[in-house]
Each structure stands twice: as structure tokens, then as C-alpha cells.
XYZ file of C-alpha atoms in Angstrom:
779
model
C 74.548 168.182 129.980
C 71.100 167.476 128.476
C 72.653 167.467 125.011
C 75.258 164.934 126.099
C 72.604 162.664 127.626
C 70.450 162.968 124.515
C 73.471 162.136 122.354
C 74.315 159.084 124.453
C 70.686 157.972 124.327
C 70.594 158.456 120.560
C 73.814 156.491 120.086
C 72.566 153.711 122.329
C 69.293 153.581 120.468
C 71.121 153.536 117.147
C 73.451 150.741 118.321
C 70.489 148.780 119.650
C 68.628 149.198 116.401
C 71.761 148.114 114.498
C 72.122 144.998 116.679
C 68.431 144.284 116.331
C 68.722 144.707 112.561
C 71.796 142.418 112.526
C 69.879 139.760 114.480
C 66.881 140.096 112.173
C 69.164 139.870 109.129
C 70.705 136.672 110.528
C 67.262 135.249 111.309
C 66.127 135.931 107.769
C 69.295 134.318 106.397
C 68.858 131.216 108.543
C 65.192 130.900 107.565
C 66.216 130.460 103.933
C 68.901 127.846 104.653
C 68.334 124.069 104.938
C 68.170 123.139 108.614
C 69.015 119.921 110.422
C 67.852 119.708 114.037
C 69.571 117.698 116.735
C 72.301 117.888 119.359
C 73.553 120.975 117.519
C 71.098 122.352 114.989
C 72.844 123.225 111.742
C 72.129 125.590 108.872
C 74.098 124.804 105.742
C 74.048 126.151 102.192
C 76.638 127.281 99.606
C 79.600 126.402 101.844
C 78.200 128.467 104.717
C 77.660 126.550 107.946
C 76.057 127.869 111.138
C 75.716 126.065 114.467
C 72.754 126.857 116.715
C 72.557 125.322 120.141
C 71.020 126.018 123.545
C 73.079 127.259 126.467
C 72.854 123.749 127.970
C 75.398 122.596 125.373
C 77.991 125.031 126.747
C 80.734 123.156 128.622
C 78.880 119.880 128.029
C 81.214 116.890 127.585
C 81.305 116.193 123.848
C 83.495 113.939 121.749
C 84.778 114.987 118.325
C 85.945 112.109 116.127
C 87.629 112.742 112.782
C 87.863 110.005 110.159
C 88.989 109.648 106.557
C 85.912 108.964 104.456
C 87.691 108.884 101.089
C 91.383 109.295 100.336
C 93.802 109.338 97.377
C 95.002 106.158 95.654
C 98.377 104.779 96.801
C 98.431 107.268 99.681
C 99.359 104.977 102.578
C 99.281 101.254 103.291
C 98.302 102.000 106.894
C 95.392 104.385 106.300
C 92.189 103.589 104.497
C 88.585 104.721 104.307
C 87.263 104.709 107.861
C 90.652 105.301 109.505
C 90.412 107.532 112.562
C 92.782 110.534 112.540
C 91.800 112.126 115.853
C 89.483 111.634 118.801
C 89.185 114.357 121.435
C 86.818 115.496 124.141
C 85.669 119.070 123.570
C 83.676 121.858 125.211
C 81.997 124.892 123.712
C 82.875 127.694 126.145
C 81.409 131.206 126.171
C 84.077 133.884 126.568
C 82.710 137.413 126.269
C 81.164 137.735 122.820
C 82.824 134.592 121.466
C 82.472 130.832 121.723
C 85.752 128.962 122.178
C 86.055 125.376 120.994
C 88.300 123.845 123.671
C 89.959 120.443 123.718
C 89.485 118.943 127.184
C 92.503 116.941 128.323
C 91.482 113.767 130.145
C 94.759 111.891 130.632
C 95.973 113.523 133.874
C 93.494 113.252 136.746
C 93.268 113.861 140.503
C 90.644 113.695 143.222
C 88.803 117.046 143.244
C 89.167 117.213 147.025
C 92.925 116.662 146.843
C 94.900 119.966 146.800
C 97.102 118.553 144.045
C 94.114 118.824 141.699
C 94.867 122.581 141.564
C 98.333 121.836 140.213
C 96.975 119.318 137.714
C 94.623 122.009 136.377
C 97.357 124.662 136.277
C 99.792 122.391 134.423
C 97.316 120.951 131.943
C 95.675 124.004 130.403
C 93.140 122.945 127.797
C 94.099 124.172 124.299
C 91.699 126.387 122.344
C 91.142 124.783 118.945
C 89.092 127.660 117.495
C 87.146 130.758 118.505
C 83.897 131.900 116.877
C 82.203 135.304 117.245
C 78.668 134.948 118.575
C 76.302 135.912 115.763
C 73.249 135.758 117.979
C 72.403 134.767 121.528
C 68.775 135.802 121.581
C 66.795 133.821 124.117
C 68.674 130.669 125.145
C 70.024 129.750 121.729
C 73.522 130.673 120.538
C 74.428 130.989 116.853
C 77.986 130.840 115.509
C 79.380 130.489 112.019
C 81.884 127.599 111.689
C 82.412 127.589 107.895
C 86.088 128.539 107.936
C 86.925 125.984 110.646
C 85.626 123.033 108.640
C 87.013 124.387 105.371
C 90.554 124.411 106.772
C 93.168 121.858 107.738
C 93.022 122.396 111.480
C 96.021 120.810 113.271
C 93.552 119.203 115.668
C 92.109 117.143 112.802
C 95.493 115.443 112.201
C 94.438 114.616 108.634
C 97.962 114.097 107.281
C 100.777 112.932 109.608
C 103.983 114.961 109.503
C 105.902 111.991 108.083
C 103.632 111.757 105.030
C 103.633 115.534 104.579
C 107.410 115.372 104.363
C 107.513 112.244 102.186
C 105.127 113.619 99.550
C 106.090 117.314 99.960
C 102.487 118.286 100.680
C 101.614 121.979 100.810
C 98.809 123.866 102.536
C 95.162 123.096 101.797
C 93.875 124.892 98.698
C 90.802 126.939 99.695
C 89.495 127.034 96.126
C 89.442 123.239 95.904
C 88.156 122.576 99.437
C 84.554 122.716 100.585
C 81.950 121.457 103.049
C 79.911 118.655 101.488
C 77.151 117.567 103.840
C 75.918 118.362 107.323
C 73.403 116.398 109.348
C 72.292 116.462 112.976
C 70.737 113.800 115.193
C 69.604 113.805 118.840
C 73.011 112.743 120.151
C 75.434 113.699 117.388
C 76.180 116.077 114.532
C 77.991 114.937 111.386
C 80.000 117.188 109.047
C 81.647 115.946 105.863
C 84.053 118.170 103.968
C 86.663 117.957 101.210
C 90.250 119.132 101.557
C 92.609 119.375 98.587
C 96.374 119.698 98.905
C 99.119 120.311 96.330
C 102.005 117.828 96.436
C 105.340 118.160 94.663
C 106.401 114.554 95.199
C 103.283 112.384 94.735
C 103.317 108.562 94.701
C 103.686 106.682 91.443
C 100.596 106.922 89.260
C 99.601 110.379 90.515
C 100.279 112.783 87.643
C 98.077 115.601 89.003
C 100.355 116.634 91.901
C 97.190 116.717 93.979
C 95.823 114.931 97.033
C 92.091 115.236 97.731
C 90.562 113.861 100.926
C 86.999 113.635 102.121
C 86.812 113.987 105.889
C 84.016 113.177 108.328
C 83.692 114.801 111.741
C 81.356 113.446 114.393
C 80.439 115.621 117.369
C 78.913 113.274 119.927
C 77.215 113.867 123.278
C 78.879 111.800 125.996
C 76.694 110.013 128.581
C 75.294 112.246 131.333
C 75.854 109.405 133.799
C 79.410 108.102 133.230
C 79.814 104.328 133.387
C 81.855 102.758 136.179
C 85.380 102.056 134.938
C 87.071 98.666 134.833
C 90.805 98.479 135.422
C 92.979 96.612 132.955
C 94.763 93.366 133.789
C 97.738 92.994 131.436
C 97.266 89.225 131.352
C 93.936 89.603 129.532
C 94.016 91.364 126.184
C 91.866 94.463 126.026
C 91.837 97.799 124.242
C 92.155 100.523 126.817
C 92.758 104.088 127.920
C 95.761 105.360 129.813
C 95.473 107.912 132.615
C 97.795 109.293 135.302
C 96.379 109.674 138.806
C 98.154 112.381 140.803
C 96.155 111.532 143.918
C 97.811 108.124 144.125
C 99.343 106.980 147.421
C 102.425 106.020 145.400
C 105.296 108.506 145.482
C 104.609 109.355 141.845
C 101.725 109.782 139.443
C 100.138 106.349 139.284
C 99.412 105.077 135.778
C 95.856 103.831 135.403
C 94.720 101.709 132.490
C 91.009 101.396 131.850
C 89.466 98.972 129.403
C 87.073 99.962 126.630
C 83.747 98.088 126.796
C 80.018 98.485 126.224
C 77.694 99.260 129.133
C 75.851 95.998 129.893
C 73.600 95.941 132.933
C 71.024 93.210 133.707
C 67.310 93.983 133.534
C 66.730 91.764 136.547
C 69.602 92.161 139.014
C 68.136 89.658 141.480
C 67.918 86.915 138.847
C 71.409 87.787 137.627
C 72.797 87.558 141.173
C 71.325 84.041 141.445
C 73.239 82.948 138.349
C 70.334 83.051 135.915
C 70.944 84.257 132.381
C 69.475 87.739 132.125
C 68.894 90.093 129.222
C 70.713 93.427 129.409
C 68.790 96.686 129.803
C 70.343 97.873 126.541
C 71.708 95.130 124.284
C 74.421 95.724 121.688
C 72.635 95.956 118.342
C 74.209 96.029 114.879
C 72.273 96.979 111.750
C 73.313 95.549 108.396
C 73.905 98.007 105.587
C 71.053 97.733 103.030
C 73.830 97.470 100.418
C 74.827 94.070 101.844
C 74.064 91.401 99.214
C 71.099 89.352 100.392
C 72.882 86.009 100.008
C 75.530 87.070 102.556
C 73.268 88.622 105.182
C 72.616 85.443 107.135
C 76.370 84.880 107.514
C 76.902 88.418 108.778
C 74.078 87.929 111.291
C 75.563 84.618 112.458
C 79.022 86.166 112.809
C 77.651 88.935 115.022
C 75.392 86.767 117.164
C 78.047 84.043 117.602
C 79.330 86.210 120.464
C 76.176 85.503 122.479
C 77.667 82.215 123.632
C 80.581 84.140 125.150
C 78.287 86.713 126.766
C 76.365 83.876 128.395
C 79.542 83.081 130.342
C 79.241 86.629 131.707
C 75.607 86.002 132.676
C 73.831 87.749 129.776
C 71.509 86.307 127.156
C 70.706 88.004 123.859
C 73.412 90.522 124.691
C 74.306 91.156 121.071
C 71.842 91.264 118.191
C 71.956 91.764 114.442
C 69.175 93.288 112.370
C 68.732 94.356 108.782
C 68.535 98.139 108.682
C 65.040 99.447 107.968
C 64.327 100.989 104.599
C 63.521 104.685 104.331
C 59.884 103.741 103.913
C 59.929 101.574 107.040
C 61.693 104.206 109.160
C 62.523 107.563 107.534
C 64.374 108.649 110.685
C 66.902 105.793 110.618
C 70.404 106.731 109.490
C 73.681 104.799 109.817
C 75.288 108.136 110.718
C 73.108 108.417 113.819
C 75.326 107.546 116.800
C 72.418 105.676 118.372
C 72.834 102.963 115.744
C 75.867 100.706 115.230
C 76.231 99.268 111.760
C 78.036 96.850 109.495
C 78.851 98.771 106.317
C 79.296 96.904 103.033
C 81.647 98.944 100.841
C 82.034 98.364 97.105
C 85.815 98.725 96.977
C 88.861 96.927 95.638
C 90.367 97.063 99.142
C 90.972 93.595 100.564
C 90.229 94.221 104.189
C 87.661 94.502 106.967
C 87.920 96.693 110.062
C 86.108 96.952 113.389
C 86.476 100.489 114.780
C 84.478 101.891 117.685
C 84.012 105.173 119.560
C 84.397 105.292 123.325
C 83.991 107.750 126.185
C 87.506 109.056 127.022
C 86.443 109.535 130.640
C 85.472 105.915 131.333
C 86.174 103.730 128.308
C 82.473 103.084 127.618
C 82.000 102.129 123.958
C 79.259 104.326 122.538
C 78.917 103.048 118.985
C 80.700 101.018 116.354
C 80.702 100.720 112.577
C 82.187 97.534 111.134
C 83.434 98.036 107.586
C 83.517 95.161 105.115
C 85.243 95.827 101.789
C 83.822 93.740 98.946
C 87.136 92.441 97.568
C 88.080 90.967 100.933
C 86.298 87.849 99.715
C 88.967 87.331 97.070
C 91.788 87.185 99.627
C 89.983 84.570 101.682
C 89.041 82.487 98.673
C 92.650 82.431 97.462
C 94.101 81.511 100.825
C 91.447 78.848 101.336
C 92.632 77.130 98.172
C 96.357 77.531 98.891
C 96.329 76.553 102.562
C 93.684 73.819 102.669
C 93.298 72.571 99.094
C 95.570 69.535 99.551
C 93.334 68.050 102.267
C 90.051 69.818 101.492
C 88.287 68.986 98.197
C 85.876 71.938 98.630
C 88.793 74.363 98.297
C 90.111 73.080 94.966
C 88.486 75.728 92.803
C 88.204 79.466 92.394
C 84.462 78.915 92.165
C 84.258 78.241 95.903
C 80.856 76.951 97.107
C 78.665 79.727 98.505
C 78.344 78.100 101.920
C 82.141 77.922 102.221
C 82.547 81.616 101.364
C 79.713 82.380 103.774
C 81.464 80.500 106.571
C 84.646 82.533 105.968
C 82.689 85.800 105.993
C 80.932 84.780 109.189
C 84.243 84.273 110.958
C 85.775 87.505 109.623
C 82.771 89.450 110.899
C 83.087 87.691 114.277
C 86.749 88.747 114.406
C 85.912 92.393 113.649
C 83.031 92.378 116.131
C 85.538 91.103 118.703
C 87.592 94.249 118.134
C 84.459 96.379 118.484
C 83.679 94.643 121.805
C 87.102 95.695 123.105
C 89.353 92.747 122.272
C 92.707 93.241 120.509
C 94.582 90.548 118.613
C 95.857 87.659 120.704
C 98.585 86.049 118.624
C 99.664 83.680 121.384
C 96.355 81.803 121.414
C 97.183 79.702 118.350
C 100.038 78.034 120.266
C 97.593 76.567 122.817
C 96.748 73.548 120.652
C 99.034 70.607 119.958
C 99.857 70.358 116.253
C 98.700 66.758 116.023
C 95.284 67.668 117.467
C 94.704 69.858 114.405
C 94.561 66.652 112.340
C 91.681 65.343 114.457
C 88.137 65.867 113.223
C 86.690 65.406 116.693
C 89.044 68.006 118.187
C 88.824 70.662 115.471
C 85.034 70.472 115.186
C 84.734 71.103 118.919
C 87.679 73.437 119.637
C 88.392 75.058 116.279
C 91.970 75.673 115.181
C 93.029 78.263 117.814
C 91.890 79.210 121.305
C 90.459 82.520 120.070
C 89.045 84.058 116.940
C 91.144 87.151 117.741
C 94.328 85.438 116.531
C 95.297 85.518 112.863
C 94.794 81.776 112.625
C 92.552 81.759 109.580
C 92.836 78.236 108.155
C 93.913 74.757 109.178
C 96.964 74.210 106.959
C 98.190 71.341 109.158
C 95.525 68.713 108.315
C 96.804 66.209 105.756
C 95.128 64.427 102.841
C 93.062 61.562 104.262
C 92.332 63.229 107.623
C 88.585 62.988 108.229
C 85.885 65.481 109.283
C 88.381 68.312 109.701
C 87.394 71.886 110.514
C 89.416 74.111 108.189
C 88.053 77.569 109.146
C 88.531 79.340 112.489
C 85.815 79.899 115.083
C 85.370 81.361 118.579
C 87.291 79.521 121.266
C 87.713 79.187 125.044
C 89.824 82.335 125.344
C 86.949 84.389 123.913
C 84.578 83.077 126.594
C 87.167 83.844 129.269
C 87.955 87.383 128.054
C 84.303 88.371 127.648
C 83.422 87.041 131.093
C 86.305 89.015 132.604
C 85.350 92.222 130.794
C 81.550 92.104 131.021
C 80.708 90.274 134.258
C 78.442 92.659 136.188
C 79.038 93.345 139.883
C 76.196 95.289 141.560
C 76.908 97.729 144.356
C 80.686 97.406 144.212
C 83.410 99.906 143.385
C 85.869 99.640 140.505
C 88.596 98.825 143.050
C 86.508 95.979 144.523
C 85.796 94.657 141.010
C 89.530 94.712 140.325
C 90.241 92.455 143.319
C 87.529 89.967 142.333
C 88.702 89.821 138.729
C 92.360 89.458 139.707
C 91.546 86.173 141.459
C 89.608 85.072 138.368
C 92.681 85.636 136.192
C 95.156 84.224 138.738
C 93.427 80.851 138.454
C 93.559 80.707 134.653
C 96.219 82.848 132.997
C 99.011 80.238 133.038
C 96.810 77.727 131.212
C 97.723 77.929 127.492
C 93.999 78.111 126.638
C 93.757 81.484 128.382
C 97.144 83.022 127.661
C 97.451 86.398 126.007
C 100.426 87.682 124.059
C 101.426 90.125 121.358
C 103.904 89.633 118.579
C 107.225 90.826 120.074
C 110.071 88.282 120.149
C 107.964 85.370 121.356
C 107.860 82.670 118.654
C 104.615 81.397 120.191
C 102.918 84.748 119.468
C 103.284 84.968 115.707
C 100.716 86.097 113.214
C 99.150 83.623 110.748
C 100.444 80.438 112.455
C 98.684 77.549 114.203
C 99.802 74.875 116.667
C 102.388 74.677 119.429
C 105.313 73.533 117.280
C 106.129 75.694 114.264
C 108.659 73.257 112.836
C 106.102 70.460 112.757
C 103.241 72.721 111.623
C 105.298 74.285 108.810
C 106.517 70.851 107.713
C 102.900 69.758 107.338
C 102.066 73.042 105.654
C 104.850 72.717 103.072
C 103.891 69.121 102.377
C 100.403 70.382 101.504
C 101.699 73.348 99.542
C 103.722 71.059 97.262
C 100.511 69.221 96.387
C 98.792 72.535 95.710
C 101.674 73.652 93.463
C 101.303 70.530 91.301
C 97.576 71.150 90.898
C 97.477 74.950 90.829
C 96.940 75.180 87.081
C 94.071 72.668 86.959
C 92.417 74.132 90.082
C 92.493 77.742 88.887
C 92.211 77.747 85.095
C 89.588 76.206 82.811
C 89.681 75.765 79.052
C 89.354 79.058 77.202
C 90.670 81.191 80.072
C 93.910 83.141 80.197
C 96.389 82.641 83.032
C 95.796 85.830 85.041
C 94.235 83.969 87.972
C 97.022 81.403 87.921
C 99.628 84.163 88.078
C 97.831 85.841 90.979
C 97.533 82.595 92.922
C 101.157 81.717 92.183
C 102.323 85.016 93.666
C 100.226 84.392 96.768
C 101.553 80.816 96.969
C 105.074 82.219 97.309
C 103.732 84.368 100.135
C 102.309 81.287 101.887
C 105.677 79.520 101.582
C 107.417 82.586 103.007
C 105.028 82.694 106.000
C 105.645 79.053 106.874
C 109.397 79.648 106.747
C 109.280 82.821 108.837
C 107.267 81.039 111.522
C 110.289 78.786 112.029
C 112.872 81.564 111.658
C 111.332 83.319 114.668
C 112.334 80.371 116.891
C 116.023 81.143 116.379
C 117.018 83.528 119.152
C 113.439 83.600 120.403
C 112.314 84.353 123.952
C 109.106 82.810 125.289
C 106.921 85.247 127.198
C 104.357 84.273 129.838
C 102.412 87.158 131.392
C 102.509 86.554 135.145
C 101.883 88.345 138.415
C 104.064 87.612 141.420
C 102.782 84.546 143.237
C 101.959 82.617 140.066
C 104.225 79.756 139.096
C 106.507 80.181 136.127
C 109.132 82.481 134.638
C 107.901 85.458 132.603
C 110.771 85.451 130.084
C 112.793 82.429 129.075
C 115.131 81.772 126.143
C 113.899 79.129 123.667
C 115.962 76.013 124.368
C 118.895 74.915 122.198
C 117.199 71.774 120.871
C 114.229 73.732 119.518
C 116.523 76.294 117.903
C 118.689 73.580 116.333
C 115.564 71.871 114.983
C 114.554 75.190 113.469
C 117.958 75.561 111.759
C 117.679 72.009 110.419
C 114.249 72.849 108.978
C 115.645 76.005 107.361
C 118.524 74.028 105.901
C 116.151 71.473 104.393
C 113.510 73.915 103.141
C 115.432 77.107 102.346
C 119.182 76.647 101.945
C 118.510 73.507 99.902
C 116.933 75.010 96.750
C 113.164 74.524 96.546
C 112.844 74.069 92.783
C 109.250 72.881 93.129
C 108.396 76.555 93.677
C 109.692 77.477 90.222
C 108.630 74.404 88.248
C 108.856 75.280 84.552
C 105.589 73.494 83.719
C 103.823 76.010 85.989
C 105.894 79.190 85.610
C 106.068 79.051 81.812
C 102.349 79.734 81.578
C 102.599 83.353 82.800
C 106.211 84.426 83.521
C 108.121 86.030 80.668
C 111.471 85.927 82.433
C 111.261 83.002 84.829
C 111.117 83.070 88.614
C 114.545 81.870 89.735
C 115.436 85.366 90.901
C 112.368 85.326 93.165
C 113.589 82.107 94.786
C 117.084 83.516 95.290
C 115.755 86.740 96.784
C 113.514 84.854 99.227
C 116.539 82.887 100.423
C 118.522 86.096 100.858
C 115.734 87.668 102.897
C 115.684 84.691 105.264
C 119.456 84.977 105.696
C 119.122 88.722 106.290
C 116.706 88.032 109.147
C 119.076 85.563 110.774
C 122.171 87.761 110.419
C 120.533 91.070 111.323
C 122.702 92.986 113.818
C 119.694 93.802 115.994
C 118.756 90.100 116.262
C 122.336 89.047 117.000
C 122.734 91.732 119.684
C 119.480 90.628 121.281
C 120.613 86.987 121.247
C 123.923 88.024 122.797
C 122.099 89.905 125.546
C 119.355 87.370 126.306
C 121.779 84.435 126.170
C 123.750 86.083 128.985
C 120.944 87.477 131.151
C 117.808 85.329 130.805
C 117.215 81.763 132.033
C 117.249 78.892 129.573
C 119.914 77.231 127.458
C 119.657 78.605 123.950
C 121.970 79.197 121.021
C 124.487 81.995 121.353
C 124.800 84.355 118.350
C 128.320 83.006 117.765
C 126.912 79.468 117.540
C 124.275 80.692 115.098
C 126.873 82.319 112.805
C 129.069 79.203 112.994
C 126.103 77.022 112.047
C 125.196 79.253 109.079
C 128.756 79.247 107.747
C 128.963 75.480 108.049
C 125.554 74.800 106.523
C 125.663 77.314 103.680
C 129.376 77.357 102.823
C 131.598 74.548 104.057
C 129.177 71.611 103.854
C 128.057 72.279 100.259
C 130.975 71.056 98.153
C 129.226 71.334 94.777
C 126.812 74.231 95.134
C 124.404 74.851 92.263
C 123.484 78.314 90.948
C 120.953 79.077 93.700
C 123.289 77.905 96.452
C 126.173 79.913 94.974
C 124.136 83.114 95.149
C 123.317 82.357 98.765
C 126.981 81.691 99.586
C 128.038 85.036 98.127
C 125.313 86.746 100.119
C 126.492 85.087 103.342
C 130.039 86.383 102.740
C 128.559 89.814 102.060
C 126.594 89.661 105.331
C 129.682 88.681 107.345
C 131.582 91.632 105.899
C 128.707 94.021 106.609
C 128.343 92.739 110.169
C 131.966 93.426 110.931
C 131.467 97.006 109.670
C 128.167 97.555 111.506
C 128.657 100.214 114.182
C 125.756 98.883 116.256
C 126.986 95.281 116.503
C 128.365 94.259 119.897
C 132.200 94.324 119.868
C 132.410 90.682 120.890
C 130.315 89.727 117.861
C 132.422 91.936 115.589
C 135.468 89.979 116.687
C 133.743 86.682 115.992
C 132.602 87.893 112.569
C 136.182 88.817 111.685
C 137.456 85.442 112.857
C 134.790 83.744 110.751
C 135.873 85.753 107.715
C 139.479 84.572 108.179
C 138.365 80.966 108.496
C 136.116 81.242 105.435
C 138.915 82.880 103.448
C 141.308 80.064 104.247
C 138.699 77.461 103.307
C 137.829 79.192 100.034
C 141.464 79.380 98.961
C 141.602 75.611 99.308
C 138.357 75.188 97.344
C 139.777 77.344 94.510
C 141.913 74.386 93.415
C 138.882 72.669 91.908
C 138.931 71.712 88.243
C 135.324 72.888 87.832
C 135.782 76.287 86.197
C 132.381 77.594 87.308
C 133.120 76.764 90.939
C 136.673 78.070 90.625
C 135.379 81.447 89.427
C 132.779 81.447 92.190
C 135.312 80.784 94.968
C 137.777 83.267 93.486
C 135.123 85.979 93.508
C 134.356 85.387 97.216
C 138.061 85.358 98.088
C 138.447 88.758 96.444
C 135.373 90.028 98.328
C 136.961 89.061 101.649
C 140.464 90.255 100.813
C 139.159 93.642 99.695
C 137.098 93.997 102.881
C 140.105 93.120 105.040
C 142.295 95.635 103.200
C 139.757 98.358 103.896
C 139.543 97.261 107.520
C 143.306 97.430 107.911
């Protein structure tokens, strides 16, 4: 027995010595590795990454945000540098001799004292994203190695969506061409950047390497110890939000809760605030400008950020949002834009023409923790070009590609304000531009005071309505009354009240305002008053003014864009964008046909939420389309302009634009929707049958001597009628009408074939054969 005890003792001693040696070996390894101390202390060298953290971090609410830092060329139009691929709350959980990285699900909730909370927990088991053997847990610190996790394509990262994996035939990440790049820790966050490389057997055009390489950034962020009080969404006020399902609801179902995303603003002096005095917040929202921001633009960025202070004053706060130039390394060696304690405006040297305003929020409450606005350098070019094309006729300052610095600065200021609006919690509000009467946009007094739309969160960038001779016009957007209203609703502070009590107070606030066009909110949908890139409350009138201006621009485009000794590259670029401007103006009007006006209401407010656009407005829209589309717009392809850069002419472009407009009007989905809404919603609007009749009359029967552009459109209309009759999704009643139209058109064309004009005779004969062949197949 003594021998057995001695043997056990010896083995235990040997195992203890081995463990002690292993711990000492790890300590000696870590001592030689570069260390970054913070929320999670990291040790990183030669693709080896260790996390070291105290036990207090275990089961602490953390947020892991994954973003694309760099990505392949031509990869996706909808993903760019800075795009978020995943955002999830996580816990580090100790299980035996391992640490599990667990995703904490926050969507389904219940009162902890409600028995149903047991069922919520049982039916929402948190997934384990990874498990790491504990390398050391001496004292209170735990050490794990996470190298393989960040060197792999974990499904939780969601780097490449399944659709793109399938489209490009992307394989598994190549370990040999993937690596961890940088690791850095701060008091409230840890940042890991790594590279993942994938083989692809069907890459986009221009990629001859059959390779996609991405650089990924992961942020692990400590969530607030004291969660902010939530604010419930009101659908009548636009706000980014979170969706949750409350199983403790008194409703006989899980009650959907929507919380808004907003910064935590609390007054320093609650007593003064309660008396209606403007009060500074305990913690203002502060943005630091990237040191890479060109000095001449910094003042405009600062103005664009701090412009929101006027809106915050409506909520009772002064100096609520501030902009500062980031300190240099010499001034503050501890400052880093990657530190979650600092929100920044990044200036990126890139050919991308865009700017974005992302933010990170607490998934428990919606509290915005930090934000990084990204400005891509070439975004200036887009705004300069559109400034010339949309305002040049009435605005002498826009008649050059060498736009005055103060004009460019004003555009940048307003773009930054727009992106800051997103970072404050506001989504786009495309309905706001319809709040202003079109004629008021020609008034200097009105536009200087009210801007060109009721919010800067609409895509109402320039005043294209103002005409030559109009005086003192504001051409660039600015903040408006809706911005004041939305910020007051979202940030007004109510001391000593619950979220439910706040909801009741704010509901009354919205009830009194939401039916006023100045304070309406709306997305894109099928509402012609909620379109992107438009201004004014009458698209026919606004687009008529816009086209009148665009014709002036077309005549002067060469002289405004090209000086002696230059080639015509700029002219060609601006010409292509001019066609895009024309197309936008037309599509604004097209959306009226079959449109349904939406007004977001709660019961008890006056009005009808959904109403068909009336017949007169739709007929006016069709008349506009007839005048400005079906009637060939040869000013768009003037040979004096096109001959300077187009080898083969541009007539085909004009024809294709006309076809695309016709496709929109004769789309089966649109016609079915018109058929449905015409029968079930209030309002007297065009039926789809009336629309098809009008198109046949306007494009075919009323044009007795069609020219080459009109002939192409006529053939396309016949083609569309044939395709509609074959479309399986088209309502049967509309199929019957399409067939009847084809018979009527066929009879008419046979009569027209008797013409002595051989070109027209051949044209009509061709369409007759199209219809006869289609009818034979149908029989």
C-alpha cells in the first residue's frame, strides 16, 4: 500500500512539475512577444495570437463587430471598405479547462420573474462560436491562444454572403495566403486585423488571378455596465432601430418591440433643463477629424458636424455635438482612431465616389457607442459634376469643372451633415422633398431660409428647379424642419420616467405634427412622393423645369467642361452623367403612373394611409412622358456635341432609354399592382387597361409618320404586348385585355401597310408578322 501511495505521490508531483514547467514555458514565450494592454491584453508575433484577460471579463457583455477593411476590385456594388459583415454580442465562458466564445442572442426577451423566461432560455440556446483550451489560469488572469480562430473564415464573421460565394464559385480560405496582420488593445476595446485569401473559379471581369483577398477588422468592445434606458420606435418618425420579441407581453402572442438607436445624452444640470434652459450634456458627442483630411476642407467638415447643434437645441441641449482635429502623436501618443472611446471622420484616398456614416450600438438598448464617418476622396468629383449638370443653367458658379473652393466646401459640409445624421440614428427620409411647393424653390427668400427639402436626410442634393434669372437662390441642400423635429423626438430627456411613460409623451408630440408635410416620413416603396433624388411636390412641374435647364446645359457642355489644348475625356464623362440626369427626371414622373400615396397615421388622426394617385395626375404624367420620351429628344444626341468623343454615335443610347421607360410602364408586376389597388384602395386612378390603351394610342396609332427612333419604340411596344400575354404572372383579366389590344393593333397595322412609303411599309409588315406569329403560337 505504501508503494502505491508513493507512486501516486510521485505521479502527482511529476504532473505538477510538468504543469508548472508548461506555465513557465508559456510565461517565457509571452515575455518575448509584443504586448498590447487593454480590455483584453494581447500577445502577438509571427501569426501567433494570445488573449490574456482577468476573470472579470468572463461572461461580461461584449460586442464583436466585423468589417471589411480592404476588399477585391469589382467584388460587389453593395459592399465597400468599412462595410459591416456581422455584429453580435458575445461572452467568454469558462467550461472546464476551456474558454467558449458564445454568441449571446438578444432578440427574444422576457421578464426574468415571468415563468415563460425559462422557455425563452430553453428555446434560444446561445451558439458556441469557438472553444479555446486554457493555456494558463494562474492567479486571476486567463490565457488562451486564438490564432487559428482569426486565421480562418468563421461562419460567424459572414465575410462573403452565400450568394456571392455561388456567383464567383469561391472556395475555402487558403491558410498559406491568410494571416493576422495587426492587433491592438485599448481600455474598452480590442482590435484585430487579418487577411483572408480565397480561390475563385469564376472571378469578375478584370481578375485574372482567380483570387480574392480581403482584409478584415474585428472589434471586441465592452458594453456599458449601466445600460441606457430604451426608447420605443414610432413608425411615423424615421429612426434606425433594433427589433425584439417580448414573450412577457399581455398580448396573446410574442409582442414585437422596436427600439431606436441613439447616443446617451443626459443634461449636466437637470434642474435647469427641466426649466427649459439649454443645458450641456454630461458627455457630448465628439468627432475627431482624420489628420489625413486636407487642411482646406477641415473647416467645412467641422461646420457639417456642428450644424446639428441647432437641432439638438430643440431637444434642450447646447454644444451637444462637437468636432475637433485629432491630436498628433506628439500631442497625445495615446490617441488612436481605433480606440472605441473616440469617434472619427476618416478621409480615405480612394477612387470610390461615396461617403458613409456607420455606427456601433448596444444590442441590448440601442445606445450608440461610437461612430466612424468615412469620406472617400473621389466623392468630390460626383458632386462637382452634378452641381454643373443640375444647376449650371441658373447658377453661374457651377459653369466650370474648376468649381470655386467655397462651393465645393459647401457641398462637402452638407454631405458630412447627411452622414452624421445617419450616425445620430436617422435613416433616409425620401418623402421630405415633397413638402415644398415647386414654385417656392424658385424663391430666393424661401430657399435661403428653408433649403430645398424639409430634411438633409433626403437625397435632395441640388435645386434643379430654379430657372435662369431667379435671384438669390440656394442651390445646395441644408438641414430642415424635419431634422429639428426628429432630433427633438429622439433625444428629448425625461428625468425619472420609464420608457413606457416616455412613449406616451412622445406619441402626443408626434400626433400633433406627423400629418403636416414638413414632418412626414416615408421610404421609397410605391409612393411617388417618396422618391430618391427629386425635389418639390409636383414631379411633372419639377421635371419640366429640370429638363428646360438641362437643355441649356447640353448646349454649353463643351464650353463649360473643355478648354483649349485639352482632350474630350471630361466632356465624355459629363455627357454620360447628363444622360443619367435626364433619366432621373423622367423616372420621377414615371413613378406617378399607378402610384399610391402613403401617409403614416395612427388611428384617431385625420386622413387615409393609402390612396391611389388621382387620374388627372396620372394623365398629366403620361402627357409629360409623351412629350419628353416618346417624342424623340434629339437634343440629347446633338451631333455637334456627340461627334467630339463618340466613335459610333449615341442614337442607340436614346432608343434604349426609351425602351427602358416603356418596360417600366408595361411591367407585369406594376400592372398587377395597378389592377389590385384600382379595385381595393380609395381614389380614382388609371386602371392598367386604361394605361395600356393610352400607350398603344400614343406610341402606335397617333404617330402616322414615325421616324427611326419612334419606329424602334413601336416595335418594342408590340413586343411587350406579346410578352405580357405570355407572362404567367399577369392577372388573367389583363391577359385578355392584352390579347384584345394585339388584335386591334394587328387590324390597324394591316391598314397602315397600304402606305406608299416603302420604309414605313416594311416597318408595319414586320410588326404584323410579329403579331401573327405570336397568335399562331398561342393558338
